PDB file of C-alpha atoms in Angstrom:
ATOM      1  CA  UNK A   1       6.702  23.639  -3.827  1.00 79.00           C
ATOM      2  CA  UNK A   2       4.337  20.560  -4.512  1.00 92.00           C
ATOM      3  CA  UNK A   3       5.146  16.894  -3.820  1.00 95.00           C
ATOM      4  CA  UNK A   4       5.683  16.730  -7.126  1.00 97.00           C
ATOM      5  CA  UNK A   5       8.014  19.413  -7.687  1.00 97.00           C
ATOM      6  CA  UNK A   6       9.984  18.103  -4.743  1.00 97.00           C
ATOM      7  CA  UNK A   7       9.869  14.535  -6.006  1.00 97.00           C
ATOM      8  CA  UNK A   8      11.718  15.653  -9.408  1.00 97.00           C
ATOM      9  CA  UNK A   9      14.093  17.437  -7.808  1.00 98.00           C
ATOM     10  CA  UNK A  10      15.132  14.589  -5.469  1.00 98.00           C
ATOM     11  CA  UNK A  11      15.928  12.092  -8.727  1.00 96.00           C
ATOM     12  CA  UNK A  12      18.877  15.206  -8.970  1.00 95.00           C
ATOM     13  CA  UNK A  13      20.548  13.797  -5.980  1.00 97.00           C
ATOM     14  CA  UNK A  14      23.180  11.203  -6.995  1.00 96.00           C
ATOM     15  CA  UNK A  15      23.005   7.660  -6.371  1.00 93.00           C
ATOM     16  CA  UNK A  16      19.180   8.244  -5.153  1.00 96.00           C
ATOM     17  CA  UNK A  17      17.692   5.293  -6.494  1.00 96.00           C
ATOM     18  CA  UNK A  18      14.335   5.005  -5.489  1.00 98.00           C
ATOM     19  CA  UNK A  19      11.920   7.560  -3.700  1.00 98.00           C
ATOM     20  CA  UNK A  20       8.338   7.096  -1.732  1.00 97.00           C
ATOM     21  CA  UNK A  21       6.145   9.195   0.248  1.00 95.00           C
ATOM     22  CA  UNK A  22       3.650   8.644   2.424  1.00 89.00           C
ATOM     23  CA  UNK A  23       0.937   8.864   3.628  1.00 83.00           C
ATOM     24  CA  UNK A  24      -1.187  10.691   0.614  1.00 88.00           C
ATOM     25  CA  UNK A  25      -4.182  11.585   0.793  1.00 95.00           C
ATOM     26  CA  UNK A  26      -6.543  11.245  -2.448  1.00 96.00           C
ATOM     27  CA  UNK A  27      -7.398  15.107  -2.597  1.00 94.00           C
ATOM     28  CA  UNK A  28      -3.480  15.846  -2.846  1.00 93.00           C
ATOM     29  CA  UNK A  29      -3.577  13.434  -5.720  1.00 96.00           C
ATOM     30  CA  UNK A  30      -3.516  16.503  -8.922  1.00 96.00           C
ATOM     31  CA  UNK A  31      -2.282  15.881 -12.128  1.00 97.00           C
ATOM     32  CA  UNK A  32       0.977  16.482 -11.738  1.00 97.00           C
ATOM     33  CA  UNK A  33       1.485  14.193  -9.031  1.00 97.00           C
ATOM     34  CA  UNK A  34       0.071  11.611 -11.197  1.00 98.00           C
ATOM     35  CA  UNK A  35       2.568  12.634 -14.428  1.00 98.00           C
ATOM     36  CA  UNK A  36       5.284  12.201 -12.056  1.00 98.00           C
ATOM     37  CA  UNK A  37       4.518   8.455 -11.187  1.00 98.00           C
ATOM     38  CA  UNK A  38       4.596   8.121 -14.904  1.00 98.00           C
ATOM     39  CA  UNK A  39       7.813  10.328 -15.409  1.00 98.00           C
ATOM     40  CA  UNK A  40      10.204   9.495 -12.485  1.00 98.00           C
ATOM     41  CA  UNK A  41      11.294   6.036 -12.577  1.00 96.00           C
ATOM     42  CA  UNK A  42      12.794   6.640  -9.178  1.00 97.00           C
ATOM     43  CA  UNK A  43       9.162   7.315  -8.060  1.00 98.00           C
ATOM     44  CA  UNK A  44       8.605   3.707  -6.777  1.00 98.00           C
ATOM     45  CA  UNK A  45       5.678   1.565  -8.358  1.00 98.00           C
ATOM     46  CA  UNK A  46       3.750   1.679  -4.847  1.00 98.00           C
ATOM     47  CA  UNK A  47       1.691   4.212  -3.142  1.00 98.00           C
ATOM     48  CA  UNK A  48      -0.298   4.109   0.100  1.00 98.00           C
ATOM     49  CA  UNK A  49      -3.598   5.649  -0.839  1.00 98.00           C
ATOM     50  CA  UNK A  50      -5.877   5.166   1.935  1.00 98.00           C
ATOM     51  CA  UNK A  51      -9.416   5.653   1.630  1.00 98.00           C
ATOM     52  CA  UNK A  52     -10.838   4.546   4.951  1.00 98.00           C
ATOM     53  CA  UNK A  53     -14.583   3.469   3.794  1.00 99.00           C
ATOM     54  CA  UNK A  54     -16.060   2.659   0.460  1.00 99.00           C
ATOM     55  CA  UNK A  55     -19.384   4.422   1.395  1.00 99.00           C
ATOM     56  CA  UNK A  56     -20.065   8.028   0.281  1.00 99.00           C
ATOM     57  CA  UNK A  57     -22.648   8.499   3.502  1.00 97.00           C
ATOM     58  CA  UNK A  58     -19.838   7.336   5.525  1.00 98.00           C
ATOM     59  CA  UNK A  59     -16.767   8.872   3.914  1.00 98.00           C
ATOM     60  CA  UNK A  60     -18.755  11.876   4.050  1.00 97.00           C
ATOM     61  CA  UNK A  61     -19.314  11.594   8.155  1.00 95.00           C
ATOM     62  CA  UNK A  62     -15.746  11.300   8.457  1.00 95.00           C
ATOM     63  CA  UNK A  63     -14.921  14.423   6.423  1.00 94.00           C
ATOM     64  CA  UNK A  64     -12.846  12.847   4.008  1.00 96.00           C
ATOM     65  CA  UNK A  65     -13.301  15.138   1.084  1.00 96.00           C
ATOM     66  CA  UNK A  66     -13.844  12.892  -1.819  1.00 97.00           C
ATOM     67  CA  UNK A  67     -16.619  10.257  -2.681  1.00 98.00           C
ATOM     68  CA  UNK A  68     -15.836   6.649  -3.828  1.00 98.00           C
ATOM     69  CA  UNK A  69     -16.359   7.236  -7.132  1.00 98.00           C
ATOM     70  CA  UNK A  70     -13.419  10.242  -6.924  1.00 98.00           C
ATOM     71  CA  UNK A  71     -10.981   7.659  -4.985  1.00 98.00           C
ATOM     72  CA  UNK A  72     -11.890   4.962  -8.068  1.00 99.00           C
ATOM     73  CA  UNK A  73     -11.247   7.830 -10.617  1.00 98.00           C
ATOM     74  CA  UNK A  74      -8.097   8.390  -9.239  1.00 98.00           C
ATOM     75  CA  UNK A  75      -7.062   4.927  -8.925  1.00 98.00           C
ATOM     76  CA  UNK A  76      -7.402   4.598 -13.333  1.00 99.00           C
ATOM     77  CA  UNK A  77      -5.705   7.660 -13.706  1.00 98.00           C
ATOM     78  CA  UNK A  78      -2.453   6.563 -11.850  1.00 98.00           C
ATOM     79  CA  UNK A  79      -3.108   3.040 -13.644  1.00 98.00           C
ATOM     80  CA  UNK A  80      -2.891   4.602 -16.843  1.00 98.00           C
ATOM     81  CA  UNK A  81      -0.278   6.561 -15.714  1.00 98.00           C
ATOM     82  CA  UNK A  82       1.999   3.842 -14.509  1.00 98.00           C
ATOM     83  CA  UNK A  83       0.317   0.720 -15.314  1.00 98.00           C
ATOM     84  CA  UNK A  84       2.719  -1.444 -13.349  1.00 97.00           C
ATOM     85  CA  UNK A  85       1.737   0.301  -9.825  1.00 98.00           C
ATOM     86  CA  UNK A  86       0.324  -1.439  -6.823  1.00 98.00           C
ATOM     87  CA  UNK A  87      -1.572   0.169  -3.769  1.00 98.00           C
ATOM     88  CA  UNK A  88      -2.079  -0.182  -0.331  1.00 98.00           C
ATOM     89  CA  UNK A  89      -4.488   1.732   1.717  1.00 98.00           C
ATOM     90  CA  UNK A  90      -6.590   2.123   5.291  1.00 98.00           C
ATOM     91  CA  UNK A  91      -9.959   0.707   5.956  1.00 99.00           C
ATOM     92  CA  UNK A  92     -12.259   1.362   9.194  1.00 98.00           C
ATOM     93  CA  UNK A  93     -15.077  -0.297   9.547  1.00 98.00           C
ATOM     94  CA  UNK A  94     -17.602  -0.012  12.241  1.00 97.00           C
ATOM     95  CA  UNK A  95     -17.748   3.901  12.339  1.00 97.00           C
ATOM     96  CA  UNK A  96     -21.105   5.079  13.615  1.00 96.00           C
ATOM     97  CA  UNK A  97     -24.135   4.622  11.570  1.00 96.00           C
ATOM     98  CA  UNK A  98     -22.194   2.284   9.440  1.00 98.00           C
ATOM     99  CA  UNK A  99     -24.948   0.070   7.828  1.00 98.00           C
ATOM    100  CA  UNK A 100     -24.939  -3.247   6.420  1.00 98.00           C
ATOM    101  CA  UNK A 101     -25.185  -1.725   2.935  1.00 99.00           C
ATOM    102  CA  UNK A 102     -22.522   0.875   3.827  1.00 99.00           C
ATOM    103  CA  UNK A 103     -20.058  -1.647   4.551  1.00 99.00           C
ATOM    104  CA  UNK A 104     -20.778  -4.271   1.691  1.00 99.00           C
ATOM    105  CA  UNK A 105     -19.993  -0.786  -0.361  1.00 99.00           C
ATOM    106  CA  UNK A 106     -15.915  -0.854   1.237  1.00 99.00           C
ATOM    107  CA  UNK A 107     -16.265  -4.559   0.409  1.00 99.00           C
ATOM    108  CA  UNK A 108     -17.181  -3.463  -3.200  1.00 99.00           C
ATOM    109  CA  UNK A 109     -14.310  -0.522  -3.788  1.00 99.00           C
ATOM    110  CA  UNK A 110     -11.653  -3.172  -2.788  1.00 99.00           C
ATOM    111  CA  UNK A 111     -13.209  -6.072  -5.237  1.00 99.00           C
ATOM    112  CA  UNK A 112     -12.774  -3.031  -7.563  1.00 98.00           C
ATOM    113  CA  UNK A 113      -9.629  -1.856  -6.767  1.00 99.00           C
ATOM    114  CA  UNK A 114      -7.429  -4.733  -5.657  1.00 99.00           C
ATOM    115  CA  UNK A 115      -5.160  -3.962  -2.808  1.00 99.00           C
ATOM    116  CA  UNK A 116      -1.048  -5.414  -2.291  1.00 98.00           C
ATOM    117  CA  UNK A 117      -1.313  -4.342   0.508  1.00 97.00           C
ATOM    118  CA  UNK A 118      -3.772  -3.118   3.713  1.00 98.00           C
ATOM    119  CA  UNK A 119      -4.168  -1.630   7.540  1.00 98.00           C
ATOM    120  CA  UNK A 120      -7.730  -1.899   8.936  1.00 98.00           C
ATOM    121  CA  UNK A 121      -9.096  -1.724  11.885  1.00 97.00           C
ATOM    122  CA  UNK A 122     -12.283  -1.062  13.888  1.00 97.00           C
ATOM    123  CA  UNK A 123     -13.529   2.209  14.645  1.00 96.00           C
ATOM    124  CA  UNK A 124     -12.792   3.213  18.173  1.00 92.00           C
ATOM    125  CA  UNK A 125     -13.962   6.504  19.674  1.00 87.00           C
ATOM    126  CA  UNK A 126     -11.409   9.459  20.230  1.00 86.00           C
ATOM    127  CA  UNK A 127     -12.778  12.337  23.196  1.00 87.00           C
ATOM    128  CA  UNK A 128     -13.656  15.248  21.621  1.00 84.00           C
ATOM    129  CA  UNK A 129     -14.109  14.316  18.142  1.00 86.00           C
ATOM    130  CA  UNK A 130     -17.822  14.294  16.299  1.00 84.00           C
ATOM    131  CA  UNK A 131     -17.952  10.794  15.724  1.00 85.00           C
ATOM    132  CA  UNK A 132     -17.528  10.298  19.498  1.00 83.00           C
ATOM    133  CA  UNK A 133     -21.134  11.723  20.843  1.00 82.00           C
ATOM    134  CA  UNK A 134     -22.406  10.183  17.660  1.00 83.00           C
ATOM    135  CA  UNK A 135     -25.771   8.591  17.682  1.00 86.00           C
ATOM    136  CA  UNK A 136     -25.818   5.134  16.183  1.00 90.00           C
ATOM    137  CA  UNK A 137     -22.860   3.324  17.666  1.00 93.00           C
ATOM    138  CA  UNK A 138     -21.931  -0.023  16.007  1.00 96.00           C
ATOM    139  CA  UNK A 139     -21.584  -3.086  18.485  1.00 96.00           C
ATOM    140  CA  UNK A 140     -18.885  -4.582  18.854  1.00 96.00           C
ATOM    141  CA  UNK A 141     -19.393  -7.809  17.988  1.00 98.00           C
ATOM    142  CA  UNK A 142     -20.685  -6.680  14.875  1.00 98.00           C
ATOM    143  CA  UNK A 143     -17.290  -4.210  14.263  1.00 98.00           C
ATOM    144  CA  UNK A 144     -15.262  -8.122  15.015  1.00 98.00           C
ATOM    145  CA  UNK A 145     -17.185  -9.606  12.641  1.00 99.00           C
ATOM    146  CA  UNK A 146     -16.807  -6.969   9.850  1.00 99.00           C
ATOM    147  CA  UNK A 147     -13.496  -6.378  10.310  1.00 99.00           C
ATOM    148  CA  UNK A 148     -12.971 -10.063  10.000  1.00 99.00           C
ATOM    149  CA  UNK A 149     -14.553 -10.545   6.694  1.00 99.00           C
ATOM    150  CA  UNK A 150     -12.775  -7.292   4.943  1.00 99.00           C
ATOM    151  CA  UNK A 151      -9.501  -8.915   6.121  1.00 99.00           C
ATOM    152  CA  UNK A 152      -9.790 -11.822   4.584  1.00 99.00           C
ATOM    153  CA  UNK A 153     -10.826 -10.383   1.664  1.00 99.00           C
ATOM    154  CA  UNK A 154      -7.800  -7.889   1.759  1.00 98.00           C
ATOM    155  CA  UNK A 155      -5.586 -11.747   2.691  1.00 98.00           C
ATOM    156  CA  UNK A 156      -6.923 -12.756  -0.331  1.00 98.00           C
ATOM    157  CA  UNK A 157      -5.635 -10.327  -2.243  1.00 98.00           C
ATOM    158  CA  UNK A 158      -2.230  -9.566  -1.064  1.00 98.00           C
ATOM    159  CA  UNK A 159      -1.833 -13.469  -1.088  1.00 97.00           C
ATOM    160  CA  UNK A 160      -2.468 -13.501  -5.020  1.00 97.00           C
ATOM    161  CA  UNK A 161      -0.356 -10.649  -5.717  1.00 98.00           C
ATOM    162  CA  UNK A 162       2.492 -11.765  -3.333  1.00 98.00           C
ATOM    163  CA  UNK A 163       2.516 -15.148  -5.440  1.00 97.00           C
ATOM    164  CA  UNK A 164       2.055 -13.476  -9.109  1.00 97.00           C
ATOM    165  CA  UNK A 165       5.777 -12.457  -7.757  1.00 97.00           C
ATOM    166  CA  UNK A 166       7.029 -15.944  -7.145  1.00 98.00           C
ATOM    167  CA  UNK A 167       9.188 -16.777 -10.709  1.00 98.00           C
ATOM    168  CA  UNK A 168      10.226 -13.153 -11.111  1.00 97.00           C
ATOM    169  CA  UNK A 169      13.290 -11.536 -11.179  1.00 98.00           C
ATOM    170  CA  UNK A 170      13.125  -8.047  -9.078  1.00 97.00           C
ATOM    171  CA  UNK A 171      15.425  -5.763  -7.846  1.00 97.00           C
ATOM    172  CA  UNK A 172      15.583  -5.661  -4.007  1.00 98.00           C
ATOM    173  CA  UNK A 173      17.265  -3.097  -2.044  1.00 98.00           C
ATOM    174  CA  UNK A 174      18.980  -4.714   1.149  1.00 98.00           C
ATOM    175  CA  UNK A 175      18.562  -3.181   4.420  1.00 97.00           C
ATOM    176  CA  UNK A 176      20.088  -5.616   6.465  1.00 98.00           C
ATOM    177  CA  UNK A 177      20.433  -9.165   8.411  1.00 97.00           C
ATOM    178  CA  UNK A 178      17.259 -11.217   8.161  1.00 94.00           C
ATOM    179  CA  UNK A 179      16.735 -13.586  11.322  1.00 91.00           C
ATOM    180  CA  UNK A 180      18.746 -16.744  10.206  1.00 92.00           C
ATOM    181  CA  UNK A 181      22.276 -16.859  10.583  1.00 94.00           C
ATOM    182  CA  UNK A 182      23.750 -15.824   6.566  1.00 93.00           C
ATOM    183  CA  UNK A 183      19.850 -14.215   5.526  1.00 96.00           C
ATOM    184  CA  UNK A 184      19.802 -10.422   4.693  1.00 98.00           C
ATOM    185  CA  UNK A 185      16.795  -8.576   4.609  1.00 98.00           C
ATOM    186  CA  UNK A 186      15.425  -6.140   2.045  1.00 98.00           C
ATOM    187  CA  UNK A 187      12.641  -4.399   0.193  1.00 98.00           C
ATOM    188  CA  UNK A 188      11.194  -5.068  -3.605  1.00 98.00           C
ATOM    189  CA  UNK A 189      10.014  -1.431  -5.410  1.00 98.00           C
ATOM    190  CA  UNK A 190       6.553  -2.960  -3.830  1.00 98.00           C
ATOM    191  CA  UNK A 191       7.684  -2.373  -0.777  1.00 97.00           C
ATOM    192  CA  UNK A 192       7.688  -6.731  -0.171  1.00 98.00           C
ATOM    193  CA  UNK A 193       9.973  -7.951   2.356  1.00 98.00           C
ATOM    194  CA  UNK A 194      12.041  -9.925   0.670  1.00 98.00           C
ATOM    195  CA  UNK A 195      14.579 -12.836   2.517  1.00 98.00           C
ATOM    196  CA  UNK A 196      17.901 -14.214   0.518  1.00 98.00           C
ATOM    197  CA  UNK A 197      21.090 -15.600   1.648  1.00 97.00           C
ATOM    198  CA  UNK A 198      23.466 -13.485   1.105  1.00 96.00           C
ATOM    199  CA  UNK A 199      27.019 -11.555   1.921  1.00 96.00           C
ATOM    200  CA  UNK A 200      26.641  -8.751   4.078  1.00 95.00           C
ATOM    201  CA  UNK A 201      28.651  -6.448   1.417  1.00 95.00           C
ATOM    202  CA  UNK A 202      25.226  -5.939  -0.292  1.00 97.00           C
ATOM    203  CA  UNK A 203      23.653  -4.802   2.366  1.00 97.00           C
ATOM    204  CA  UNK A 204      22.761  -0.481   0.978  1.00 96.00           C
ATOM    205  CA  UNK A 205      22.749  -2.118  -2.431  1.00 96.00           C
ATOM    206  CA  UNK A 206      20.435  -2.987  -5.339  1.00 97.00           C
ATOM    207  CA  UNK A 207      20.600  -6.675  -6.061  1.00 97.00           C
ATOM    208  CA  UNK A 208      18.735  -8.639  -8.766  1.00 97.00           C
ATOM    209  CA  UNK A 209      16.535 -11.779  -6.658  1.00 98.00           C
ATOM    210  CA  UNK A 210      14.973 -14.699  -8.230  1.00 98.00           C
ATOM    211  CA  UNK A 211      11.721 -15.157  -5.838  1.00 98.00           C
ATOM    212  CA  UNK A 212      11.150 -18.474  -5.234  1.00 98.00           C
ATOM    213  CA  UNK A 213       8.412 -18.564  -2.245  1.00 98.00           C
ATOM    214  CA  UNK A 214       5.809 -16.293  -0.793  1.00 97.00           C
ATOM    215  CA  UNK A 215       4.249 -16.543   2.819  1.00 93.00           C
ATOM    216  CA  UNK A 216       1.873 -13.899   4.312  1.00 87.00           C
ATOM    217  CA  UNK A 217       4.091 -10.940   4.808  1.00 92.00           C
ATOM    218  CA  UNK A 218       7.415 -11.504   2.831  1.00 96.00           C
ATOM    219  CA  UNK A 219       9.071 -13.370   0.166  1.00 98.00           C
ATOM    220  CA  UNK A 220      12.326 -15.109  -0.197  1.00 98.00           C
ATOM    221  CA  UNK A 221      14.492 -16.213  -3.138  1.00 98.00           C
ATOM    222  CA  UNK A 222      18.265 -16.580  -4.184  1.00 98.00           C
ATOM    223  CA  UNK A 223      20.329 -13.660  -5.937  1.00 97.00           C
ATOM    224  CA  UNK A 224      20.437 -14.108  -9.562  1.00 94.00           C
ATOM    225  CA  UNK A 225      23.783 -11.914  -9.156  1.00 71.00           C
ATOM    226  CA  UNK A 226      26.018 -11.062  -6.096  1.00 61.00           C
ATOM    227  CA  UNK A 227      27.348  -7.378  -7.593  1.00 56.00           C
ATOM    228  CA  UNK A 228      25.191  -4.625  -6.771  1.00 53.00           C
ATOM    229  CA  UNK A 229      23.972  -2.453  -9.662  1.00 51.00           C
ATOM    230  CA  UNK A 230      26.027   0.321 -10.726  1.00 42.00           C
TER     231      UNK A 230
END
């Protein structure tokens, strides 16, 4: 069985309303995986697609298994294929022999990409691994001050597509009680938190949420109705 196989057979189950996976990695991404983003409407419109550096010398010294230009490839296909779907992904920076030009090339594939979402972090060595006894170690004021400008690039972007969401109407599956006294807590199919006041009988449900504000992480708004889809 493939992910995709087993990602059509779950929109069998009843009252399954929406289905992610994670975390996938870009050489698992075939073409059928890809059709089924475009086929299953259950198949949420977000997918965590890390891709860790945006430099083939790099991606290459951590054995990735794909080149840039690959990860970008497969990034239009599952546009075309779905052309409302957002990504998220993983970023290291700092990893040994990373150059100057190396990193202004991760810099580069998310200007290209555009990200909802992100995790990044320095590279930090493991015992026993390659990259550990590596020559070429990156400083680590120089790691800080990368991994400071990729974040706020990656701010940047999750900020404007956290506020092309403010006006909309989106469906927004509650989990539970937000931290105010009344609020409930739940997800948008892009995986947003999203913040409404609310009765607690919708909480499991689908609900239909005007969004009204975005902050860093999360959204909030006001039910545009208080019955839960069908």
């Amino acid at each position: 069985w493939g992910l995709a196989r087993l990602a059509e057979a779950l929109t069998g189950i009843p009252g399954l309303a929406r289905i992610r996976y994670t975390t996938s990695h870009p050489r698992d991404m075939d073409d059928a995986l890809i059709a089924a983003h475009r086929d299953l409407p259950a198949l949420m419109p977000f997918l965590h697609l890390p891709v860790q550096s945006g430099s083939d010398r790099i991606l290459d010294a951590m054995n990735r298994g794909h080149t840039a230009a690959e990860y970008r490839d497969i990034v239009l296909r599952l546009r075309d294929a779905r052309p409302d779907i957002a990504l998220s992904s993983d970023f290291i920076v700092g990893h040994p022999g990373e150059t100057d030009a190396d990193f202004e090339a991760t810099l580069q594939l998310i200007r290209d990409v555009g990200f909802a979402q992100a995790f990044s972090f320095k590279y930090s060595p493991r015992p026993g691994t390659p990259a550990a006894g590596a020559p070429l170690q990156i400083a680590e004021d120089v790691k800080d001050a990368r991994l400071q400008a990729l974040q706020a690039l990656l701010r940047e972007q999750q900020d404007a597509f956290n506020a092309a969401t403010v006006g909309r109407v989106v469906p927004v599956l509650f989990t539970g009680h937000g931290r105010k006294a009344g609020q409930l807590a739940g997800r948008s199919p892009y995986l947003q938190p999203v913040h409404v006041n609310g009765p607690d009988g919708l909480i499991g449900q689908i609900v239909n949420v005007e969004i009204r504000e975005r902050y860093t992480n999360s959204l909030s708004g006001t039910l545009v109705q208080e019955r839960a889809f069908a």
